[in-house]
Coordinates of C-alpha atoms and ligand atoms in Angstrom, one line a residue:
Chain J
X23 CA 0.0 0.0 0.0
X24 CA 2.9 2.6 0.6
X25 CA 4.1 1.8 -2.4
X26 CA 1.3 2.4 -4.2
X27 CA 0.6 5.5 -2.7
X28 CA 4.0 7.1 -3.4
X29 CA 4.2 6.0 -6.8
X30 CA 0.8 7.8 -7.7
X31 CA 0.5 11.1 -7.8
X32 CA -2.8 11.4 -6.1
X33 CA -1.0 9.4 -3.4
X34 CA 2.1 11.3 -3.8
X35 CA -0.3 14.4 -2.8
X36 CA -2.0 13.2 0.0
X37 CA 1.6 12.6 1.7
X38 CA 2.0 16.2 0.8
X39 CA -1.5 16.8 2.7
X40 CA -1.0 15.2 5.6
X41 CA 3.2 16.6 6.3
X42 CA 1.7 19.8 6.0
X43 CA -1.1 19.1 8.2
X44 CA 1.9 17.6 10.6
X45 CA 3.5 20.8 10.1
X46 CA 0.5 23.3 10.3
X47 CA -0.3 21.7 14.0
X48 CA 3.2 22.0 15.4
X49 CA 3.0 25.9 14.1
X50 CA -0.2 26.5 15.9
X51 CA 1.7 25.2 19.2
X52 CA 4.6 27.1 18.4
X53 CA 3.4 30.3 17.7
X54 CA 1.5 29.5 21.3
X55 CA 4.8 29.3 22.6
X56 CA 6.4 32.1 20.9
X57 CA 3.7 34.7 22.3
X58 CA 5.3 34.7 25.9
X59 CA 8.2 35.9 25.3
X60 CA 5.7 39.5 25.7
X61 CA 5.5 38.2 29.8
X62 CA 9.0 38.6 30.3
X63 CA 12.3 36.3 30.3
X64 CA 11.4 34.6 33.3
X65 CA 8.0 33.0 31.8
X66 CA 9.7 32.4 28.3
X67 CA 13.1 30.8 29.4
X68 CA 10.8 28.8 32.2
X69 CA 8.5 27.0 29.1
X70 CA 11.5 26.6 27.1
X71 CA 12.9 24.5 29.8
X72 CA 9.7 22.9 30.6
X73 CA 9.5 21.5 27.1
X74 CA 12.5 19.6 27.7
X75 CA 10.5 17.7 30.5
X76 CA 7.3 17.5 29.0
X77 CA 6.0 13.6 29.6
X78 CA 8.4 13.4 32.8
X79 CA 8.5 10.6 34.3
X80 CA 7.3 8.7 32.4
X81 CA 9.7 9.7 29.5
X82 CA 13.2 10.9 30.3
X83 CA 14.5 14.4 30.2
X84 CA 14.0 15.6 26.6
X85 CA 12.8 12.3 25.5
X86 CA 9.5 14.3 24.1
X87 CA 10.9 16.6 22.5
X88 CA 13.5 14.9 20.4
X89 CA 10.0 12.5 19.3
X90 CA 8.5 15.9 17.8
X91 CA 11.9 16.4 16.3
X92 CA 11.9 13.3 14.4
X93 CA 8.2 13.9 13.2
X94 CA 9.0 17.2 12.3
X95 CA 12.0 16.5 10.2
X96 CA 10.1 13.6 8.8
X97 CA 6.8 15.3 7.6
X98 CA 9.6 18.6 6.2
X99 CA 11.4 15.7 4.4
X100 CA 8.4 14.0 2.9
X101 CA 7.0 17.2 2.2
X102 CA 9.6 18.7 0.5
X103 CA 10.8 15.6 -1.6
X104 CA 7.0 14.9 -2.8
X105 CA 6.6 18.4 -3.7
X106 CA 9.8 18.4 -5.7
X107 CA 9.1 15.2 -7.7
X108 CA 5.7 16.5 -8.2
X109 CA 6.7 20.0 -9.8
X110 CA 9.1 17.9 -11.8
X111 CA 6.8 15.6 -13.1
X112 CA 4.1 18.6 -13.5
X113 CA 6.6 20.9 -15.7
X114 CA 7.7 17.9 -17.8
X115 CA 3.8 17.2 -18.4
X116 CA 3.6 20.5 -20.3
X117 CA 6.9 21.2 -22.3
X118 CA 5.7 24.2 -24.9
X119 CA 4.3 27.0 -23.6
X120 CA 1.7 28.5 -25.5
X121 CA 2.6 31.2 -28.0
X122 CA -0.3 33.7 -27.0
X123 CA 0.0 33.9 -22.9
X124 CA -2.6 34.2 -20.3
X125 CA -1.3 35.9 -17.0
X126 CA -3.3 34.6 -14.6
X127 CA -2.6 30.8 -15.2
X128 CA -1.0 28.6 -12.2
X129 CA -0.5 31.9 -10.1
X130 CA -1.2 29.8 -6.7
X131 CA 1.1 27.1 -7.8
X132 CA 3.7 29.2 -8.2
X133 CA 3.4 31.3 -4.8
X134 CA 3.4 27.6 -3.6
X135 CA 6.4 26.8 -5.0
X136 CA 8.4 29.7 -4.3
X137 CA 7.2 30.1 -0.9
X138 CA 8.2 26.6 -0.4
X139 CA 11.7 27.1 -1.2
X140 CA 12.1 30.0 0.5
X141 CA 10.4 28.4 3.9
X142 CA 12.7 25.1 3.4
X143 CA 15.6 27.7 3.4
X144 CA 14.0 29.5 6.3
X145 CA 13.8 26.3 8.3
X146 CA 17.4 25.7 7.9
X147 CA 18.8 29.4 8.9
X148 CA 16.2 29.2 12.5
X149 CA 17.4 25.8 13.5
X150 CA 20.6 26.9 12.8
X151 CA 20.1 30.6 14.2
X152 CA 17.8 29.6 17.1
X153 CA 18.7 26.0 17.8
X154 CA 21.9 25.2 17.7
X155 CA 23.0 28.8 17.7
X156 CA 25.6 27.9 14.6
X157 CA 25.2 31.3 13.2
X158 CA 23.6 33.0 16.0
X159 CA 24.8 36.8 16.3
X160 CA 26.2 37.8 19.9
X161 CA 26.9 35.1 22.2
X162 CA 24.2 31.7 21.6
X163 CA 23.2 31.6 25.3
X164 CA 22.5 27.9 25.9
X165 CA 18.4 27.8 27.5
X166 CA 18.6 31.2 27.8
X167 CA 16.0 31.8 24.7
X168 CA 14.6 35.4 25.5
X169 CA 18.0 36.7 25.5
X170 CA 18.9 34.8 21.9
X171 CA 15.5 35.8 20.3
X172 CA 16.4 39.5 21.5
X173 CA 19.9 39.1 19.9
X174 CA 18.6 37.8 16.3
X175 CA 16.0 40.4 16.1
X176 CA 18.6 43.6 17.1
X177 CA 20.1 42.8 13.4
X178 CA 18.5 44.1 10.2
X179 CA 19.0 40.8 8.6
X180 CA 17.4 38.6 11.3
X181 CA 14.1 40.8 10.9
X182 CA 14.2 41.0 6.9
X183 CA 14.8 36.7 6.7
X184 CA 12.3 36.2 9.5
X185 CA 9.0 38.8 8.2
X186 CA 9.7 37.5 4.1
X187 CA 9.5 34.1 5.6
X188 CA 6.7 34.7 7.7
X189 CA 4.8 36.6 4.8
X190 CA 5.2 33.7 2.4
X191 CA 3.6 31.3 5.1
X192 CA 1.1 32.8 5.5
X193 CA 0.5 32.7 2.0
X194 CA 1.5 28.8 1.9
X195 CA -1.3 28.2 4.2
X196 CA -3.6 30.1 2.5
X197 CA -3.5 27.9 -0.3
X198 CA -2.1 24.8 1.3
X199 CA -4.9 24.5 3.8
X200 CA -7.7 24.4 1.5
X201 CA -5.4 22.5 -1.2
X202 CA -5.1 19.5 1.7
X203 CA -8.9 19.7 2.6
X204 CA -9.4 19.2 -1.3
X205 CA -6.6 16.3 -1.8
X206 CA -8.4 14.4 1.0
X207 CA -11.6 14.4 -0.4
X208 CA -12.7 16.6 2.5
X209 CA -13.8 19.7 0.2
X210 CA -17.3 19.7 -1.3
X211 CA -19.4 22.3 -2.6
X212 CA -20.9 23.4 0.5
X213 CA -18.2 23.5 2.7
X214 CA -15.9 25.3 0.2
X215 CA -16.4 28.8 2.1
X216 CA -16.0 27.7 5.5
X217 CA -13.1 25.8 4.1
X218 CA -11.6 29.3 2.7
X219 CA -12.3 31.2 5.5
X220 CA -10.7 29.0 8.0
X221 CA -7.9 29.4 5.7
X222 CA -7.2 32.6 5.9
X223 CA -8.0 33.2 9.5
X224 CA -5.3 30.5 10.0
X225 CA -2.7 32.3 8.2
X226 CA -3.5 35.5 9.4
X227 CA -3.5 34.5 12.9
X228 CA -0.3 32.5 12.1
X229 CA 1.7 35.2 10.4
X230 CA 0.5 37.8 12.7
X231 CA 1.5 35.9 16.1
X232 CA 4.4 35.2 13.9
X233 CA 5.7 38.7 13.3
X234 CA 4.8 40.3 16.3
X235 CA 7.9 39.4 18.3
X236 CA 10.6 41.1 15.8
X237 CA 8.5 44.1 15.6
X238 CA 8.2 43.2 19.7
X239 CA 11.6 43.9 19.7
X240 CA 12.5 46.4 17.2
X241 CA 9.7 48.6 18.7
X242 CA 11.9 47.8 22.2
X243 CA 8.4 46.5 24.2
X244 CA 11.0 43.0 24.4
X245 CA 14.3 43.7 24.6
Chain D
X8 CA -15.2 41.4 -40.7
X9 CA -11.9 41.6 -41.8
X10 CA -9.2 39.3 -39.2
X11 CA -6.0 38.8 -38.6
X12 CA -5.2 34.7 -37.9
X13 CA -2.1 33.4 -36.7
X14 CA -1.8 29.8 -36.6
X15 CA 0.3 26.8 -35.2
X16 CA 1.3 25.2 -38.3
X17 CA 3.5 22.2 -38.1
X18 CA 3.7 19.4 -41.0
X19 CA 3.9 16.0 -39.2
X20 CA 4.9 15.2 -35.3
X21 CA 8.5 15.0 -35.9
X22 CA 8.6 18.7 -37.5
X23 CA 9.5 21.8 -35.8
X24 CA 5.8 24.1 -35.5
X25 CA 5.6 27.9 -36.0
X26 CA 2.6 30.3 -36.2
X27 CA 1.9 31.3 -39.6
X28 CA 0.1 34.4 -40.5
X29 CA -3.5 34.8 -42.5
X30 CA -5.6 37.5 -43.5
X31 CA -9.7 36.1 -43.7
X32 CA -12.1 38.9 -44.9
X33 CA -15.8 38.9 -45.4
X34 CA -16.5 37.1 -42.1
X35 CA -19.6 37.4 -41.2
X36 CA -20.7 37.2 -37.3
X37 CA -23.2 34.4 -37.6
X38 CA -20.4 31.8 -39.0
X39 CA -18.7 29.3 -36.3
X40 CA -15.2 29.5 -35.3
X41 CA -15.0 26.2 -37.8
X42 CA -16.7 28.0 -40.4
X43 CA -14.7 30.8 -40.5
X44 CA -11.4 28.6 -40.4
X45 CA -13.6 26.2 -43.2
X46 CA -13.2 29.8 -45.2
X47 CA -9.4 29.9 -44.8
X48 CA -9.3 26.6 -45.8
X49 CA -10.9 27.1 -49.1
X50 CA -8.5 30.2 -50.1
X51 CA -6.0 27.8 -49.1
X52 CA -6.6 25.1 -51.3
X53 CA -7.6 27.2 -54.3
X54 CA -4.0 29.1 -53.8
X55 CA -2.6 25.4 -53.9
X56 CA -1.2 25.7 -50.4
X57 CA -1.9 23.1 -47.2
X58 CA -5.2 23.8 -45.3
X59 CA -4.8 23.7 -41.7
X60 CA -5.7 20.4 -40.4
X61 CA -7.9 20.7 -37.3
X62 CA -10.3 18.0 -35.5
X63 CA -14.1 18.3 -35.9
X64 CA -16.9 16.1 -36.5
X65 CA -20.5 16.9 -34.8
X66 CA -20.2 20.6 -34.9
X67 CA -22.9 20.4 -32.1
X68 CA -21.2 20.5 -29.2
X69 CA -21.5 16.9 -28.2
X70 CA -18.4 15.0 -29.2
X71 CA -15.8 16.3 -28.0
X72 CA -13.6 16.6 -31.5
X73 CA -13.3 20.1 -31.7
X74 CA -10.3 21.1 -29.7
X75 CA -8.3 24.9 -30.1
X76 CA -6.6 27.3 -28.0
X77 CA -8.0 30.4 -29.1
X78 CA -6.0 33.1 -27.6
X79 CA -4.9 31.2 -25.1
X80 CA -8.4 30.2 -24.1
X81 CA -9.0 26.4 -24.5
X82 CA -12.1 26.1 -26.8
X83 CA -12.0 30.3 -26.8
X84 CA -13.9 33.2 -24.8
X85 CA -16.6 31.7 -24.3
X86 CA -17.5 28.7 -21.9
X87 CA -18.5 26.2 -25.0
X88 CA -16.9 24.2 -27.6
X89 CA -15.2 26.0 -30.6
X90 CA -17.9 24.4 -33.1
X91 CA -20.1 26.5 -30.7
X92 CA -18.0 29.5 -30.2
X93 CA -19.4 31.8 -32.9
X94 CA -17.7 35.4 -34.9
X95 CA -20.0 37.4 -33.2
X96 CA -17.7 37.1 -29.7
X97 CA -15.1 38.6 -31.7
X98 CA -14.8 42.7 -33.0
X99 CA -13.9 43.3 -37.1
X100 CA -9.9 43.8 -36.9
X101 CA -9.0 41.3 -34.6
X102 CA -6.1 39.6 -34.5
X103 CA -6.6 35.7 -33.7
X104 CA -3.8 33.1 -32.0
X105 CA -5.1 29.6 -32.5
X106 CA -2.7 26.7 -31.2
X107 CA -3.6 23.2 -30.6
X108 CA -3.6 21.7 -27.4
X109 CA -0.6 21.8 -25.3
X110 CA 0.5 18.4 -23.1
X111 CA 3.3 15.8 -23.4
X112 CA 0.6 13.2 -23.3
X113 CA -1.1 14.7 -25.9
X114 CA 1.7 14.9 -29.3
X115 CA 0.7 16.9 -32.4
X116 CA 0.1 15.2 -35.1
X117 CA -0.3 17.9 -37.8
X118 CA -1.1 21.8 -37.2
X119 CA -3.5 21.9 -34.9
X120 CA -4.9 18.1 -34.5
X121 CA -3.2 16.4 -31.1
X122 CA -3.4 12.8 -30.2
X123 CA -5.9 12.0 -27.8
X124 CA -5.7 8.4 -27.8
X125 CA -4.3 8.3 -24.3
X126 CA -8.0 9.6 -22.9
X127 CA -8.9 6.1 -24.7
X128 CA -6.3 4.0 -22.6
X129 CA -8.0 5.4 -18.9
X130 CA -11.2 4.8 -20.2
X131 CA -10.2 1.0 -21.3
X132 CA -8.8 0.9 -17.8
X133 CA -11.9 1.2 -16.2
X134 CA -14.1 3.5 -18.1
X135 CA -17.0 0.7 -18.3
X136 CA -19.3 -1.0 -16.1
X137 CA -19.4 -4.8 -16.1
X138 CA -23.7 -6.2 -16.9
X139 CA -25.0 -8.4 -18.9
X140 CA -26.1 -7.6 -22.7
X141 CA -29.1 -8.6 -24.5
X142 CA -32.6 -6.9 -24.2
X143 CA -32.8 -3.1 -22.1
X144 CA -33.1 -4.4 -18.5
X145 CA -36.1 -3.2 -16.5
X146 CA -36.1 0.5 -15.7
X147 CA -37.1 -0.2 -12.1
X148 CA -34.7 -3.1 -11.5
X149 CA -32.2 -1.1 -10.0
X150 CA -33.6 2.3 -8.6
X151 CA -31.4 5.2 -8.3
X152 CA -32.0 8.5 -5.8
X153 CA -32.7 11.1 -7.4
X154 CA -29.9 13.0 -6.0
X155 CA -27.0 10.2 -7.1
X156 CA -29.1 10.3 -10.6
X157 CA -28.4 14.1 -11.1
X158 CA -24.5 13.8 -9.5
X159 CA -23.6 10.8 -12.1
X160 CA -25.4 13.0 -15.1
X161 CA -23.3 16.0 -14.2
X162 CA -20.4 14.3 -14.6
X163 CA -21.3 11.6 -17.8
X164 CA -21.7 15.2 -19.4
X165 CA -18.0 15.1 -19.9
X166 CA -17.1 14.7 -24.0
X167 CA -13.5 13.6 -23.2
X168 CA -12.7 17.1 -25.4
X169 CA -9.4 17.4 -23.2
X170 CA -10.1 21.3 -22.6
X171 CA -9.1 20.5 -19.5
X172 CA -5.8 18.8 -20.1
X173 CA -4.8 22.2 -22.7
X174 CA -5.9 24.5 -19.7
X175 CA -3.8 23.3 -16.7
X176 CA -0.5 24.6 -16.4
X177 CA 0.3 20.8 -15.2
X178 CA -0.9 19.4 -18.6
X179 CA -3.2 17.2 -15.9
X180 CA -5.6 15.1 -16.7
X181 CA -7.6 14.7 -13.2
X182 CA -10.5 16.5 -14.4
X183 CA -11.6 14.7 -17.2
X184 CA -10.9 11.3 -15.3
X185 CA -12.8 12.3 -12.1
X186 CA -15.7 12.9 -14.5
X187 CA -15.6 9.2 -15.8
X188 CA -14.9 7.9 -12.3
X189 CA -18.0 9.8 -10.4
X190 CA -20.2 9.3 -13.2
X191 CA -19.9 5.5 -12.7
X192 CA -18.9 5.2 -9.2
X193 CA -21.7 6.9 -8.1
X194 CA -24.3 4.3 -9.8
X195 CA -25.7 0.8 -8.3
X196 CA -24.5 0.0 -11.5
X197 CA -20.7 1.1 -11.4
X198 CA -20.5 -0.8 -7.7
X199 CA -18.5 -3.8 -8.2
X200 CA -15.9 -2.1 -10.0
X201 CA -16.0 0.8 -7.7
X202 CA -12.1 0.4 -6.2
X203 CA -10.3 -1.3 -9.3
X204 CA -11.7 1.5 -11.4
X205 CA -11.0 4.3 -9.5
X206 CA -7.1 3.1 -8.5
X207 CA -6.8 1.4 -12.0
X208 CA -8.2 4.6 -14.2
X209 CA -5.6 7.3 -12.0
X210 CA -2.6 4.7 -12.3
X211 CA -3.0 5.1 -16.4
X212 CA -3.2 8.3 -16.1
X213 CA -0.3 8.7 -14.2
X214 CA 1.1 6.3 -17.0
X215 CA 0.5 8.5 -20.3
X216 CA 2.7 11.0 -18.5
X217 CA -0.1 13.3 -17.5
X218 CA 0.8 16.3 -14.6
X219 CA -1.0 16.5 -11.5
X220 CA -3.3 18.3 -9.7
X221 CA -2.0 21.3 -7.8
X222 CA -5.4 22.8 -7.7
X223 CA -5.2 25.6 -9.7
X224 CA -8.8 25.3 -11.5
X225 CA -8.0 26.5 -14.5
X226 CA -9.6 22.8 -15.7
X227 CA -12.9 23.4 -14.4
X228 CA -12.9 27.4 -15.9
X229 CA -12.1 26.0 -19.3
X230 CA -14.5 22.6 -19.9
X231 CA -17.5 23.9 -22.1
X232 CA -19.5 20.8 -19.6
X233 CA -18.8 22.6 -16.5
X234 CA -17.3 19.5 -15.0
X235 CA -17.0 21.3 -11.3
X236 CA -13.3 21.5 -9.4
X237 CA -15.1 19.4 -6.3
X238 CA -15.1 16.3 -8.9
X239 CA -11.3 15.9 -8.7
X240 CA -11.8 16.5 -4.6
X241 CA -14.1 13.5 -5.3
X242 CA -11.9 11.2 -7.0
X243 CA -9.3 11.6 -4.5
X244 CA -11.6 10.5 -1.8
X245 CA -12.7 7.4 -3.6
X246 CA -8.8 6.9 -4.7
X247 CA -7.7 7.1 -1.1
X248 CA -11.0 4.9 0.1
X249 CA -9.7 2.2 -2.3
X250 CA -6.1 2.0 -1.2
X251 CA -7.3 2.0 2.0
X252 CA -9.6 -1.1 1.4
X253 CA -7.1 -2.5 -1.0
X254 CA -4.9 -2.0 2.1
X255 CA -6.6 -4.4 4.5
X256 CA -7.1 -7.3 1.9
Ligands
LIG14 C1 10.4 22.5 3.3 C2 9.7 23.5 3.0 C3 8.5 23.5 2.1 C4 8.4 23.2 0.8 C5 9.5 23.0 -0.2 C6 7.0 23.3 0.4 C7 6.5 23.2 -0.8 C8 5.1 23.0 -1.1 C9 4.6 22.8 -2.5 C10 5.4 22.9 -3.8 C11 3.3 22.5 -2.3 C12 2.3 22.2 -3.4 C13 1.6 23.3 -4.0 C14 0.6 22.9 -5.0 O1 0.4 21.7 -5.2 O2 0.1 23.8 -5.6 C15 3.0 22.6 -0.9 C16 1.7 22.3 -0.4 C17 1.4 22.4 1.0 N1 2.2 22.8 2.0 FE1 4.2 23.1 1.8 N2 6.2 23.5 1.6 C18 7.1 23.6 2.6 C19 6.8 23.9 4.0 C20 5.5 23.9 4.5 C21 5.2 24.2 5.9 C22 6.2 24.7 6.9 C23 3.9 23.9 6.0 C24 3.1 24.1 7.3 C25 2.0 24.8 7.4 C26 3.3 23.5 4.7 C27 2.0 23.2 4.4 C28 1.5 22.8 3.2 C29 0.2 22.3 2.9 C30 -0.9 22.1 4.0 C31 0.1 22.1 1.5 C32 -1.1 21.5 0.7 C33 -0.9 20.1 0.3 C34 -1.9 19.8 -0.7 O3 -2.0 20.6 -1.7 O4 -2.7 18.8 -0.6 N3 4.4 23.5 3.8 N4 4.1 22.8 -0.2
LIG15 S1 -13.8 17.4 -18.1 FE1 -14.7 19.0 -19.4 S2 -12.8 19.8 -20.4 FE2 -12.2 17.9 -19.6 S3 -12.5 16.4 -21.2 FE3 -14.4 16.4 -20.0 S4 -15.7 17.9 -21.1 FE4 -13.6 18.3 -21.9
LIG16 S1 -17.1 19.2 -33.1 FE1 -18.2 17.8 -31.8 S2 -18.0 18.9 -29.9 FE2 -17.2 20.3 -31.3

């Protein structure tokens, strides 16, 4: 059955669906997360610590955690390889372009695939920013988060990566939610609104919560 | 009217194509988009020159030959066939791009005629409904609802014209096939074969090199049948029901 399933491009989809439905939850818990850091160091650094001790004692000290990491890096693997094989497959499906051209043709898939790349790149620079603190500016302060986010935001760059990044989420939810609903057969006629409007509340909310801790800081209310 | 035609012209499948130039006059606005290239033709000929091949044959919207991109519109402006498109939707002056359809899975074949003999392959994967022949069964043998009657009419409206396939920017083929899946699956009658022809009918269209689906809709703008987007949503649910069943056996 997973064979069939990858090697059809329905199939291939749906594993495209559901990553991204991996994905979207983890972001609504994240951006949860990422709201504290407006109640001060103490609360932030505090829930940064307790999410290495989540499921204590019956798991062991950042057992949990390292389980979403493997999911995570999972669905962002199978995500990003199906979509890749999938564009591939789709741009080889229609060599010549027409002679007489029509703007507004394939406009979400392209936001889709551009906003992909540029999030897959995103992910990389955070984990490496944020996580591991590889090309963190200032000192990488080892669960001392508040004071790292403050650090990465007090640099142009940090903000200008982070918003674009941000900005084409939102619009890779916008389309992607709906998109999954549709490749799981969960979209029909009547629900197609509700479907849309969920949407775009999502990514609005998302994107919002998103952004408003670099302009937290630049605007010095964190710092 | 006087127009200005610029046309995919390409000898034989192996050739290179280019858009050729033509100048039609005394076009009136009652003719079809077939008549009006009929015209061309005949200058053509009497010159001594090639006509432009193109695919017809019912010229009444209900067979799904007819097949042009007419300014970049599959079948034209106007939500119909080209044999039903008529001059009137276009102003005296005008300058007209007609190219055939566009997909790997579908190869010219001469100017603006395309091969659509793959469409033929998903059907003989599962296209059909296995009963018996002889004598017309009894109409109240197998009762229908009402609403699964009107559901499996809106989609055996489909004419297999590929408009669908020239439209998406994929070159994908789920629109048409979701039609032919839903119209049967739908039915008492399409039951038994409800799974095999579902995962069967997608794996050959995956086969003839078809894109996929990425949702864009331009499909369901462009068929003259208005074959809905939720159809593909559709066939994905019964393709993912029948994995899952195929799954447990
Ligand atoms: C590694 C980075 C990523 C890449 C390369 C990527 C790329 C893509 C592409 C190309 C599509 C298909 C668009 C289409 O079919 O029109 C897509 C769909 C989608 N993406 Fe992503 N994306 C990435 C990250 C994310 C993230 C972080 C989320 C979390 C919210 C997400 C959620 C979705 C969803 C829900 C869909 C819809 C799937 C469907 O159409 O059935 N993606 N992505
Ligand atoms: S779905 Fe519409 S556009 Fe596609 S083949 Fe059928 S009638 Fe033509
Ligand atoms: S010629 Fe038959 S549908 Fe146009």
């Amino acid at each position: 059955m997973a064979r069939t399933v990858w090697d059809s491009t329905v199939g291939k989809k749906a594993v495209m669906a559901v990553s991204g439905a991996i994905m979207l939850l983890y972001l609504v818990a994240h951006v949860i997360g990422n709201l504290k850091i407006f109640f001060g160091a103490g609360e932030f650094n505090h829930y940064a610590h307790w999410l290495r001790t989540v499921g204590e004692p019956f798991m062991h000290y950042e057992w949990t955690l390292w389980l979403v990491r493997v999911v995570l890096v999972v669905a962002v693997v199978a995500h990003a390889v199906s979509a890749y094989q999938l564009s591939r497959r789709d741009i080889k499906a229609r060599p010549s372009k027409y002679v007489h051209k029509k703007p507004r043709a394939s406009y979400a898939t392209r936001t889709m695939r551009w906003g992909g790349i540029i999030l897959g790149l995103f992910i990389v620079w955070h984990i490496l920013d944020l996580t591991t603190g590889t090309v963190h500016s200032g000192g990488f302060q080892e669960g001392r988060p508040y004071e790292n986010v403050v650090d990465t935001f007090s640099t142009w760059y940090g903000n200008v990566i982070y918003i674009v990044a941000m900005l084409a989420l939102g619009l890779h939810i916008r389309h992607g939610f709906w998109s999954a609903a549709q490749t799981l057969g969960a979209g029909s006629r009547t629900r197609d609104r509700a479907l849309k409007a969920v949407a775009n509340v999502l990514a609005l909310l998302l994107t919002a919560g998103f952004i408003a801790v670099p302009v937290g800081v630049m605007t010095g209310v964190v710092s | 009217m006087k127009l200005t035609l610029r046309v995919w012209r390409q000898k034989n499948a192996d050739a290179d194509g280019a858009m050729s130039t033509y100048e039609v006059d005394n076009v009136s606005p009652d003719m079809s988009f077939l008549e009006m290239l009929d015209t061309l033709n005949e200058e053509l000929i009497l010159k001594g020159e090639d006509p432009v091949a193109f695919d017809h044959d019912c010229r009444e919207g209900i067979c799904g030959a007819c097949s042009l991109v007419i300014n970049g519109d599959a079948h034209g402006p106007e939500r119909t066939t080209t044999c039903q498109l008529h001059m009137r939707s276009f102003k005296d002056g005008d300058t007209i791009d007609i190219e055939p359809w566009r997909a790997s899975a579908f190869p010219v074949i001469k100017d603006l005629v395309v091969d659509r003999s793959a469409f033929d392959r998903i059907i003989q994967a599962g296209g059909y409904i296995t009963a018996p022949t002889g004598s017309a069964p009894e109409a109240h043998a197998t009762p229908v609802p009402k609403p699964d009657a009107d559901y499996a009419f809106e989609h055996a409206e489909c004419i297999g014209c590929g408009a669908c396939v020239a439209a998406c920017p994929n070159g994908a083929a789920m629109l048409f096939t979701s039609a032919k899946v839903n119209h049967l699956n739908v039915l008492p009658q399409g039951a038994p074969e409800r799974e095999t022809r579902v995962l069967d009918m997608v794996a050959q269209m995956d086969e003839e090199g078809f894109g996929g689906c990425t949702l864009t809709g331009e499909c369901a703008t462009a068929c003259p049948k208005g074959i809905p987007l939720t159809s593909i949503t559709n066939m994905n649910r019964e393709w993912l029901r029948a994995t899952r069943k195929a799954g447990k056996r």
